[in-house]
Amino acid sequence: STGTSGPSGSTSRSFPSGSSLSPGGGAEGRRPRERHGVRKVGSPMRVSRVSAWLPFLPIGVFFLLIFVLPLIQVLTLSLEPNVLVKKFSGPVTPNNYLYFFSKGFYLEALGRSLRVSTLAVVLALLIGYPTAFILRRLSKRLGGTLILLMTFPLLAGAVPVLLGWMIILSKGGNLNRYLLALGVIQEPIRFLGTETGLVIALAHYVFPFIVLNVFAVLVRIEPSFEESARNLGAGPMKTF
């Protein structure tokens, strides 16, 4: 390109875009800027990745000390020799597990525990999911009040709750009275000391946890999704 003289007599030159002679143009001009850009972008990314995990450090240490280490200690103790069980010798033996699974009493207790806990969770889920579904459609004030009332048994403790269930499930309790009044049963049913009463009490204990977890998920779903599904011709079950 040609140079032109300015008022001061200095000569200024103009270069076509992309020319190897222009500042920042061509391979020679672009390479330092690209290398410099890589150094500037790479370092903050590494710092941001480290800083993103820093808030989880305290809860991670707490979880390790309170939950993981005790479980490791229990597992270690379960593999240590027992004076009552002597089949294999050594610092680490499976004697305790072999003894447990060879006795019908322990297997029956294990099966009963799994059966009762499974039934309690299923019953609480069948009641808790519709409850959370209804609470989602209420106003924030009314829904929050009902959730607070629902968590009161957890705050009261286990003893008052168990005493209340002992009164409700007794032969002269409210449950038997309602069933007799409705004509469902002809004589009072014995609930106390049975698996049925245990399942009912455990389901009541698990119920608030299921409602709170399901409600927290349902709140994130926009109501407009259901309206869109209905507008597209979906029925109630398909919309659900």
XYZ file of N, CA and C in Angstrom:
720
model
N 0.854 -1.184 0.000
C 0.000 0.000 0.000
C 0.879 1.219 0.000
N 0.316 2.343 -0.358
C 1.086 3.576 -0.445
C 1.010 4.317 0.860
N 1.989 5.087 1.153
C 2.017 5.879 2.367
C 1.573 7.286 2.077
N 0.967 7.945 3.035
C 0.520 9.330 2.916
C 1.121 10.140 4.034
N 1.416 11.364 3.738
C 2.037 12.250 4.726
C 0.975 13.033 5.447
N 1.052 13.083 6.740
C 0.114 13.836 7.551
C 0.581 15.256 7.733
N -0.147 16.031 8.508
C 0.241 17.428 8.729
C 1.601 17.557 9.366
N 1.991 16.644 10.196
C 3.284 16.750 10.869
C 4.404 16.231 10.018
N 4.056 15.726 8.847
C 5.111 15.215 7.977
C 5.404 13.767 8.176
N 4.768 13.118 9.155
C 5.024 11.701 9.376
C 4.268 10.890 8.359
N 4.776 9.757 8.081
C 4.189 8.866 7.074
C 3.503 7.716 7.771
N 2.231 7.466 7.444
C 1.479 6.334 8.017
C 1.189 5.346 6.918
N 1.302 4.099 7.249
C 1.073 3.027 6.294
C -0.165 2.236 6.692
N -0.890 1.770 5.678
C -2.057 0.900 5.905
C -1.803 -0.430 5.243
N -2.190 -1.512 5.910
C -1.965 -2.856 5.412
C -3.302 -3.537 5.226
N -3.419 -4.347 4.209
C -4.677 -5.086 4.036
C -4.898 -6.075 5.166
N -6.181 -6.306 5.432
C -6.530 -7.226 6.522
C -6.050 -8.626 6.193
N -5.462 -9.296 7.193
C -4.982 -10.657 6.996
C -3.590 -10.708 6.430
N -2.982 -9.575 6.143
C -1.631 -9.588 5.594
C -0.643 -10.019 6.648
N 0.418 -10.665 6.187
C 1.447 -11.104 7.130
C 2.215 -9.932 7.686
N 2.101 -8.761 7.039
C 2.803 -7.605 7.541
C 1.981 -6.792 8.524
N 0.682 -7.012 8.539
C -0.175 -6.230 9.436
C -0.022 -6.742 10.858
N -0.202 -5.865 11.862
C -0.092 -6.290 13.262
C -1.190 -7.276 13.600
N -0.819 -8.423 14.073
C -1.789 -9.455 14.429
C -2.294 -10.223 13.239
N -1.873 -9.878 12.000
C -2.356 -10.580 10.831
C -1.404 -11.675 10.439
N -1.892 -12.663 9.718
C -1.055 -13.754 9.259
C -0.704 -14.701 10.369
N 0.060 -15.711 10.025
C 0.434 -16.742 11.004
C 1.335 -16.183 12.076
N 2.261 -15.300 11.653
C 3.211 -14.780 12.632
C 2.511 -13.859 13.616
N 1.503 -13.116 13.098
C 0.822 -12.181 13.993
C -0.179 -12.853 14.907
N -0.819 -13.954 14.459
C -1.849 -14.587 15.269
C -1.292 -15.548 16.317
N -0.145 -16.140 16.059
C 0.343 -17.192 16.937
C 0.599 -16.705 18.365
N 1.255 -15.566 18.589
C 1.469 -15.144 19.977
C 0.164 -14.870 20.700
N -0.834 -14.296 19.990
C -2.090 -13.997 20.651
C -2.823 -15.276 21.043
N -2.803 -16.306 20.192
C -3.457 -17.569 20.508
C -2.781 -18.257 21.691
N -1.449 -18.239 21.689
C -0.763 -18.861 22.824
C -1.064 -18.114 24.106
N -1.118 -16.798 24.014
C -1.425 -16.017 25.194
C -2.855 -16.275 25.678
N -3.797 -16.439 24.732
C -5.179 -16.715 25.096
C -5.334 -18.059 25.781
N -4.582 -19.049 25.357
C -4.680 -20.376 25.980
C -4.231 -20.317 27.418
N -3.189 -19.542 27.675
C -2.701 -19.445 29.049
C -3.694 -18.699 29.928
N -4.374 -17.707 29.376
C -5.305 -16.935 30.187
C -6.576 -17.720 30.493
N -7.072 -18.528 29.527
C -8.313 -19.245 29.722
C -8.113 -20.501 30.556
N -6.999 -21.201 30.406
C -6.790 -22.488 31.063
C -6.684 -22.374 32.574
N -5.983 -21.383 33.073
C -5.751 -21.274 34.504
C -7.030 -21.032 35.295
N -7.920 -20.102 34.886
C -9.156 -19.927 35.653
C -10.037 -21.166 35.659
N -9.997 -21.968 34.585
C -10.809 -23.183 34.563
C -10.358 -24.165 35.618
N -9.028 -24.320 35.753
C -8.535 -25.232 36.783
C -8.864 -24.712 38.170
N -8.758 -23.411 38.374
C -9.064 -22.839 39.680
C -10.547 -22.979 39.994
N -11.406 -22.771 38.978
C -12.839 -22.872 39.214
C -13.245 -24.303 39.557
N -12.600 -25.303 38.938
C -12.924 -26.688 39.259
C -12.574 -27.021 40.701
N -11.452 -26.526 41.167
C -11.052 -26.780 42.549
C -11.972 -26.049 43.508
N -12.278 -24.796 43.215
C -13.132 -24.013 44.109
C -14.559 -24.539 44.133
N -15.001 -25.197 43.053
C -16.359 -25.742 43.036
C -16.532 -26.875 44.041
N -15.454 -27.599 44.340
C -15.531 -28.714 45.286
C -15.245 -28.294 46.723
N -14.774 -27.084 46.938
C -14.440 -26.648 48.292
C -15.650 -26.626 49.229
N -16.846 -26.186 48.805
C -17.981 -26.207 49.742
C -18.359 -27.601 50.215
N -18.006 -28.643 49.453
C -18.345 -30.008 49.844
C -17.308 -30.616 50.792
N -16.213 -29.926 51.017
C -15.157 -30.483 51.864
C -15.602 -30.680 53.311
N -16.237 -29.689 53.971
C -16.641 -29.920 55.377
C -17.638 -31.062 55.529
N -18.666 -31.111 54.676
C -19.655 -32.182 54.803
C -19.037 -33.519 54.417
N -18.048 -33.505 53.516
C -17.371 -34.749 53.162
C -16.572 -35.301 54.328
N -15.860 -34.425 55.039
C -15.104 -34.859 56.220
C -16.050 -35.350 57.310
N -17.151 -34.629 57.506
C -18.135 -35.048 58.515
C -18.725 -36.412 58.166
N -19.075 -36.612 56.892
C -19.640 -37.887 56.440
C -18.629 -39.013 56.619
N -17.356 -38.724 56.371
C -16.312 -39.740 56.520
C -16.144 -40.152 57.978
N -16.134 -39.174 58.882
C -15.892 -39.467 60.291
C -17.103 -40.099 60.975
N -18.304 -39.652 60.611
C -19.511 -40.086 61.326
C -20.132 -41.334 60.718
N -19.945 -41.549 59.405
C -20.661 -42.640 58.740
C -19.724 -43.707 58.184
N -18.726 -43.307 57.419
C -17.889 -44.285 56.720
C -16.972 -45.024 57.695
N -16.253 -44.293 58.523
C -15.316 -44.939 59.448
C -16.008 -45.877 60.440
N -17.151 -45.515 61.035
C -17.835 -46.492 61.909
C -18.247 -47.760 61.175
N -18.697 -47.637 59.918
C -19.061 -48.835 59.172
C -17.840 -49.717 58.901
N -16.713 -49.085 58.602
C -15.487 -49.860 58.405
C -15.079 -50.562 59.694
N -15.249 -49.877 60.818
C -14.906 -50.485 62.103
C -15.827 -51.668 62.410
N -17.135 -51.529 62.119
C -18.060 -52.633 62.351
C -17.713 -53.820 61.451
N -17.369 -53.553 60.197
C -16.972 -54.627 59.296
C -15.707 -55.324 59.793
N -14.768 -54.561 60.303
C -13.542 -55.156 60.835
C -13.833 -56.025 62.053
N -14.701 -55.532 62.949
C -15.058 -56.316 64.131
C -15.796 -57.596 63.761
N -16.606 -57.547 62.688
C -17.353 -58.742 62.296
C -16.451 -59.843 61.762
N -15.241 -59.483 61.336
C -14.300 -60.475 60.804
C -13.291 -60.954 61.839
N -13.374 -60.419 63.051
C -12.447 -60.846 64.100
C -12.938 -62.144 64.737
N -12.024 -62.951 65.303
C -12.429 -64.225 65.931
C -13.368 -64.001 67.105
N -14.282 -64.935 67.298
C -15.262 -64.893 68.383
C -15.072 -66.138 69.236
N -15.125 -65.946 70.548
C -14.901 -67.084 71.446
C -16.033 -68.093 71.342
N -17.230 -67.677 70.905
C -18.368 -68.576 70.795
C -18.386 -69.348 69.480
N -17.690 -68.812 68.474
C -17.689 -69.446 67.156
C -16.244 -69.772 66.794
N -15.938 -71.045 66.698
C -14.574 -71.471 66.376
C -14.625 -72.513 65.268
N -14.417 -72.064 64.044
C -14.333 -72.973 62.909
C -13.016 -72.798 62.178
N -12.665 -71.536 61.926
C -11.398 -71.238 61.263
C -10.563 -70.381 62.194
N -9.296 -70.598 62.164
C -8.382 -69.825 62.998
C -7.693 -68.777 62.148
N -7.309 -67.684 62.787
C -6.617 -66.615 62.084
C -7.120 -65.262 62.545
N -6.374 -64.203 62.231
C -6.794 -62.863 62.662
C -8.083 -62.412 61.991
N -8.323 -62.855 60.759
C -9.535 -62.489 60.022
C -10.206 -63.776 59.545
N -11.424 -64.021 60.028
C -12.134 -65.252 59.686
C -13.589 -64.940 59.363
N -14.237 -65.766 58.516
C -15.667 -65.592 58.229
C -16.562 -66.383 59.175
N -16.040 -66.727 60.363
C -16.792 -67.586 61.272
C -18.136 -66.980 61.658
N -18.152 -65.681 61.940
C -19.387 -65.051 62.393
C -20.479 -65.119 61.317
N -20.115 -64.884 60.066
C -21.097 -64.924 58.982
C -21.575 -66.358 58.723
N -20.657 -67.299 58.780
C -21.047 -68.690 58.592
C -21.990 -69.148 59.700
N -21.722 -68.722 60.917
C -22.586 -69.079 62.041
C -23.971 -68.440 61.883
N -23.993 -67.187 61.429
C -25.268 -66.471 61.280
C -26.164 -67.144 60.238
N -25.584 -67.447 59.076
C -26.388 -68.004 57.995
C -26.654 -69.503 58.156
N -26.069 -70.121 59.162
C -26.330 -71.549 59.404
C -27.409 -71.769 60.450
N -27.912 -70.705 61.075
C -28.934 -70.818 62.114
C -30.269 -70.313 61.584
N -31.287 -71.137 61.700
C -32.602 -70.756 61.209
C -33.219 -69.591 61.971
N -32.859 -69.450 63.247
C -33.416 -68.362 64.051
C -33.014 -67.002 63.473
N -31.719 -66.853 63.140
C -31.242 -65.581 62.605
C -31.791 -65.328 61.192
N -31.897 -66.366 60.403
C -32.450 -66.200 59.064
C -33.923 -65.794 59.121
N -34.660 -66.375 60.068
C -36.064 -65.994 60.216
C -36.198 -64.540 60.661
N -35.343 -64.124 61.579
C -35.377 -62.727 62.023
C -35.001 -61.776 60.891
N -34.008 -62.164 60.087
C -33.616 -61.331 58.951
C -34.746 -61.225 57.927
N -35.385 -62.356 57.615
C -36.491 -62.330 56.667
C -37.662 -61.512 57.171
N -37.970 -61.616 58.463
C -39.069 -60.828 59.022
C -38.749 -59.338 58.962
N -37.524 -58.985 59.264
C -37.141 -57.569 59.211
C -37.270 -57.012 57.798
N -36.792 -57.763 56.810
C -36.900 -57.300 55.424
C -38.353 -57.214 54.976
N -39.173 -58.177 55.398
C -40.581 -58.176 55.002
C -41.320 -56.985 55.612
N -41.120 -56.750 56.893
C -41.820 -55.660 57.567
C -41.376 -54.305 57.019
N -40.087 -54.129 56.817
C -39.592 -52.847 56.307
C -40.073 -52.592 54.884
N -40.116 -53.635 54.057
C -40.592 -53.460 52.681
C -42.068 -53.087 52.657
N -42.882 -53.767 53.446
C -44.306 -53.448 53.497
C -44.547 -52.042 54.033
N -43.758 -51.632 55.019
C -43.922 -50.291 55.580
C -43.589 -49.214 54.546
N -42.520 -49.430 53.795
C -42.142 -48.441 52.783
C -43.167 -48.389 51.654
N -43.651 -49.542 51.211
C -44.654 -49.568 50.142
C -45.941 -48.882 50.595
N -46.389 -49.167 51.830
C -47.599 -48.534 52.348
C -47.414 -47.022 52.474
N -46.268 -46.590 52.989
C -46.011 -45.156 53.118
C -45.921 -44.488 51.750
N -45.383 -45.194 50.754
C -45.287 -44.627 49.413
C -46.660 -44.494 48.766
N -47.525 -45.492 48.959
C -48.869 -45.435 48.386
C -49.686 -44.299 48.985
N -49.425 -43.952 50.230
C -50.144 -42.851 50.865
C -49.403 -41.522 50.677
N -48.072 -41.575 50.704
C -47.298 -40.342 50.670
C -47.266 -39.670 49.314
N -47.229 -40.463 48.224
C -47.161 -39.840 46.893
C -48.419 -39.050 46.574
N -49.631 -39.609 46.756
C -50.824 -38.780 46.523
C -50.894 -37.561 47.439
N -50.413 -37.719 48.679
C -50.412 -36.577 49.591
C -49.525 -35.459 49.068
N -48.324 -35.801 48.623
C -47.433 -34.786 48.060
C -48.008 -34.198 46.776
N -48.701 -35.010 46.004
C -49.319 -34.542 44.760
C -50.404 -33.514 45.052
N -51.171 -33.734 46.125
C -52.214 -32.781 46.507
C -51.609 -31.513 47.107
N -50.596 -31.673 47.957
C -49.946 -30.505 48.562
C -49.312 -29.603 47.509
N -48.873 -30.196 46.412
C -48.261 -29.399 45.339
C -49.263 -28.440 44.728
N -50.546 -28.802 44.721
C -51.560 -27.986 44.081
C -52.224 -26.993 45.024
N -51.879 -27.041 46.292
C -52.406 -26.073 47.244
C -51.577 -24.801 47.214
N -52.068 -23.786 47.863
C -51.304 -22.543 47.960
C -50.067 -22.750 48.827
N -49.104 -21.880 48.665
C -47.849 -22.030 49.411
C -48.080 -21.954 50.915
N -48.964 -21.058 51.340
C -49.195 -20.909 52.786
C -49.872 -22.142 53.354
N -50.938 -22.609 52.701
C -51.648 -23.781 53.202
C -50.787 -25.035 53.091
N -50.092 -25.193 51.962
C -49.221 -26.362 51.814
C -48.094 -26.386 52.827
N -47.479 -25.224 53.077
C -46.413 -25.161 54.076
C -46.916 -25.462 55.476
N -48.126 -24.993 55.801
C -48.702 -25.269 57.128
C -48.975 -26.754 57.314
N -49.529 -27.393 56.296
C -49.807 -28.828 56.391
C -48.524 -29.651 56.485
N -47.496 -29.245 55.758
C -46.216 -29.959 55.853
C -45.612 -29.806 57.243
N -45.738 -28.615 57.820
C -45.238 -28.405 59.181
C -45.987 -29.270 60.181
N -47.302 -29.355 60.045
C -48.084 -30.211 60.936
C -47.729 -31.680 60.745
N -47.407 -32.046 59.512
C -47.072 -33.436 59.229
C -45.742 -33.842 59.875
N -44.822 -32.902 60.043
C -43.516 -33.209 60.630
C -43.510 -33.119 62.158
N -44.608 -32.732 62.776
C -44.645 -32.636 64.231
C -44.346 -33.956 64.936
N -44.867 -35.095 64.464
C -44.514 -36.360 65.146
C -43.019 -36.633 65.177
N -42.294 -36.206 64.127
C -40.841 -36.402 64.138
C -40.178 -35.528 65.191
N -40.731 -34.333 65.390
C -40.152 -33.432 66.388
C -40.516 -33.849 67.807
N -41.655 -34.518 67.967
C -42.098 -34.910 69.310
C -41.275 -36.049 69.877
N -40.695 -36.888 69.010
C -39.920 -38.022 69.495
C -40.684 -39.320 69.351
N -39.990 -40.417 69.611
C -40.568 -41.741 69.382
C -41.538 -42.159 70.486
N -41.256 -41.782 71.732
C -42.080 -42.262 72.848
C -43.512 -41.745 72.767
N -43.769 -40.440 72.589
C -45.171 -40.001 72.474
C -45.892 -40.608 71.282
N -45.182 -40.782 70.164
C -45.807 -41.367 68.981
C -46.200 -42.820 69.245
N -45.311 -43.583 69.878
C -45.618 -44.983 70.177
C -46.768 -45.110 71.169
N -46.806 -44.236 72.153
C -47.917 -44.269 73.100
C -49.240 -43.961 72.402
N -49.203 -43.025 71.469
C -50.408 -42.717 70.719
C -50.880 -43.879 69.872
N -49.944 -44.574 69.228
C -50.327 -45.730 68.418
C -50.815 -46.882 69.289
N -50.282 -47.031 70.482
C -50.775 -48.072 71.385
C -52.234 -47.825 71.750
N -52.604 -46.562 71.890
C -54.001 -46.249 72.199
C -54.881 -46.463 70.969
N -54.400 -46.041 69.793
C -55.207 -46.152 68.576
C -55.402 -47.610 68.173
N -54.340 -48.433 68.304
C -54.391 -49.810 67.818
C -54.897 -50.817 68.855
N -55.224 -50.359 70.043
C -55.735 -51.290 71.050
C -57.132 -51.780 70.664
N -57.596 -52.800 71.347
C -58.908 -53.367 71.004
C -60.046 -52.378 71.241
N -59.863 -51.468 72.179
C -60.872 -50.435 72.408
C -60.477 -49.103 71.810
N -59.490 -49.123 70.898
C -58.998 -47.890 70.320
C -59.872 -47.362 69.187
N -59.434 -46.222 68.648
C -60.224 -45.554 67.618
C -60.333 -46.383 66.339
N -59.270 -47.089 65.964
C -59.294 -47.836 64.716
C -60.338 -48.945 64.752
N -60.354 -49.707 65.827
C -61.353 -50.774 65.959
C -62.760 -50.200 66.058
N -62.920 -49.062 66.699
C -64.244 -48.433 66.804
C -64.759 -48.025 65.431
N -63.894 -47.418 64.625
C -64.321 -46.998 63.293
C -64.668 -48.201 62.420
N -63.863 -49.262 62.503
C -64.141 -50.449 61.695
C -65.432 -51.124 62.126
N -65.700 -51.145 63.434
C -66.957 -51.717 63.921
C -68.149 -50.861 63.515
N -67.979 -49.541 63.557
C -69.083 -48.658 63.185
C -69.407 -48.754 61.705
N -68.404 -48.969 60.874
C -68.623 -49.100 59.442
C -69.092 -50.481 59.040
N -69.078 -51.418 59.966
C -69.508 -52.773 59.657
C -68.473 -53.605 58.939
N -67.206 -53.140 58.927
C -66.146 -53.887 58.248
C -65.795 -55.141 59.037
N -65.800 -55.054 60.357
C -65.478 -56.191 61.218
C -66.625 -56.393 62.195
N -66.722 -57.606 62.734
C -67.768 -57.934 63.697
C -67.262 -57.909 65.129
N -65.952 -58.025 65.308
C -65.341 -57.982 66.638
C -63.990 -57.308 66.532
N -63.502 -56.747 67.631
C -62.220 -56.018 67.569
C -61.070 -56.907 67.112
N -60.180 -56.322 66.377
C -58.999 -57.016 65.866
C -57.810 -56.682 66.755
N -56.967 -57.647 66.954
C -55.747 -57.446 67.753
C -54.635 -56.944 66.834
N -54.240 -55.695 67.034
C -53.155 -55.098 66.258
C -51.839 -55.061 67.033
N -51.929 -54.828 68.340
C -50.704 -54.711 69.133
C -50.002 -56.058 69.217
N -48.693 -56.039 69.059
C -47.899 -57.255 69.119
C -47.938 -58.075 67.856
N -48.419 -57.501 66.770
C -48.479 -58.212 65.494
C -47.688 -57.440 64.444
N -47.407 -58.119 63.321
C -46.698 -57.455 62.232
C -47.549 -56.357 61.594
N -48.868 -56.531 61.606
C -49.741 -55.507 61.038
C -49.598 -54.189 61.784
N -49.640 -54.241 63.103
C -49.449 -53.017 63.881
C -48.070 -52.427 63.696
N -47.072 -53.293 63.571
C -45.701 -52.806 63.363
C -45.560 -52.117 62.013
N -46.179 -52.690 60.979
C -46.121 -52.079 59.653
C -46.811 -50.716 59.656
N -47.951 -50.607 60.334
C -48.676 -49.336 60.396
C -47.839 -48.269 61.085
N -47.226 -48.623 62.214
C -46.426 -47.654 62.953
C -45.181 -47.237 62.167
N -44.525 -48.189 61.523
C -43.338 -47.854 60.735
C -43.695 -47.032 59.504
N -44.835 -47.342 58.877
C -45.266 -46.556 57.724
C -45.546 -45.117 58.129
N -46.124 -44.929 59.299
C -46.358 -43.567 59.798
C -45.049 -42.837 60.044
N -44.023 -43.568 60.485
C -42.717 -42.942 60.730
C -42.037 -42.552 59.419
N -42.161 -43.387 58.384
C -41.506 -43.117 57.103
C -42.298 -42.111 56.268
N -43.587 -41.984 56.534
C -44.482 -41.161 55.723
C -43.982 -39.727 55.515
N -43.576 -38.974 56.552
C -43.118 -37.595 56.305
C -41.899 -37.518 55.396
N -40.982 -38.460 55.525
C -39.788 -38.423 54.676
C -40.153 -38.612 53.204
N -41.078 -39.521 52.914
C -41.486 -39.743 51.533
C -42.203 -38.516 50.987
N -43.088 -37.925 51.777
C -43.824 -36.753 51.314
C -42.870 -35.590 51.027
N -41.926 -35.357 51.907
C -40.995 -34.243 51.721
C -40.128 -34.445 50.480
N -39.651 -35.652 50.259
C -38.797 -35.908 49.096
C -39.582 -35.817 47.797
N -40.775 -36.403 47.761
C -41.587 -36.346 46.545
C -42.061 -34.920 46.288
N -42.435 -34.207 47.332
C -42.896 -32.822 47.183
C -41.783 -31.933 46.639
N -40.542 -32.151 47.087
C -39.420 -31.347 46.592
C -39.193 -31.551 45.101
N -39.498 -32.746 44.595
C -39.349 -33.011 43.162
C -40.523 -32.431 42.373
N -41.730 -32.593 42.901
C -42.917 -32.113 42.182
C -42.934 -30.592 42.074
N -42.350 -29.899 43.041
C -42.332 -28.437 42.991
C -41.560 -27.943 41.772
N -40.561 -28.698 41.336
C -39.736 -28.270 40.206
C -40.427 -28.471 38.858
N -41.518 -29.205 38.826
C -42.235 -29.447 37.571
C -43.210 -28.296 37.329
N -43.093 -27.647 36.200
C -43.954 -26.521 35.873
C -45.381 -26.995 35.602
N -46.393 -26.316 36.153
C -47.786 -26.693 35.845
C -48.127 -26.558 34.364
N -47.374 -25.726 33.655
C -47.651 -25.554 32.228
C -47.409 -26.838 31.441
N -46.572 -27.745 31.969
C -46.351 -29.022 31.274
C -47.646 -29.840 31.213
N -48.394 -29.864 32.324
C -49.652 -30.595 32.332
C -50.669 -29.934 31.400
N -50.709 -28.608 31.397
C -51.629 -27.914 30.498
C -51.270 -28.189 29.045
N -49.989 -28.228 28.745
C -49.571 -28.523 27.365
C -49.959 -29.944 26.977
N -49.804 -30.883 27.915
C -50.172 -32.269 27.612
C -51.675 -32.386 27.341
N -52.486 -31.682 28.123
C -53.935 -31.727 27.893
C -54.297 -31.078 26.566
N -53.629 -29.977 26.236
C -53.914 -29.317 24.962
C -53.554 -30.198 23.766
N -52.584 -31.086 23.964
C -52.184 -31.978 22.881
C -53.011 -33.252 22.832
N -54.004 -33.330 23.711
C -54.934 -34.457 23.640
C -54.627 -35.601 24.580
N -53.732 -35.446 25.542
C -53.404 -36.513 26.475
C -54.475 -36.621 27.555
N -54.783 -37.849 27.921
C -55.754 -38.077 28.983
C -55.135 -37.879 30.362
N -55.932 -38.054 31.411
C -55.407 -37.845 32.771
C -54.244 -38.770 33.104
N -54.353 -40.059 32.778
C -53.302 -41.007 33.114
C -52.042 -40.731 32.304
N -52.210 -40.429 31.021
C -51.039 -40.138 30.189
C -50.374 -38.836 30.613
N -51.181 -37.854 30.992
C -50.621 -36.607 31.507
C -49.850 -36.842 32.794
N -50.396 -37.711 33.655
C -49.720 -38.039 34.918
C -48.384 -38.711 34.648
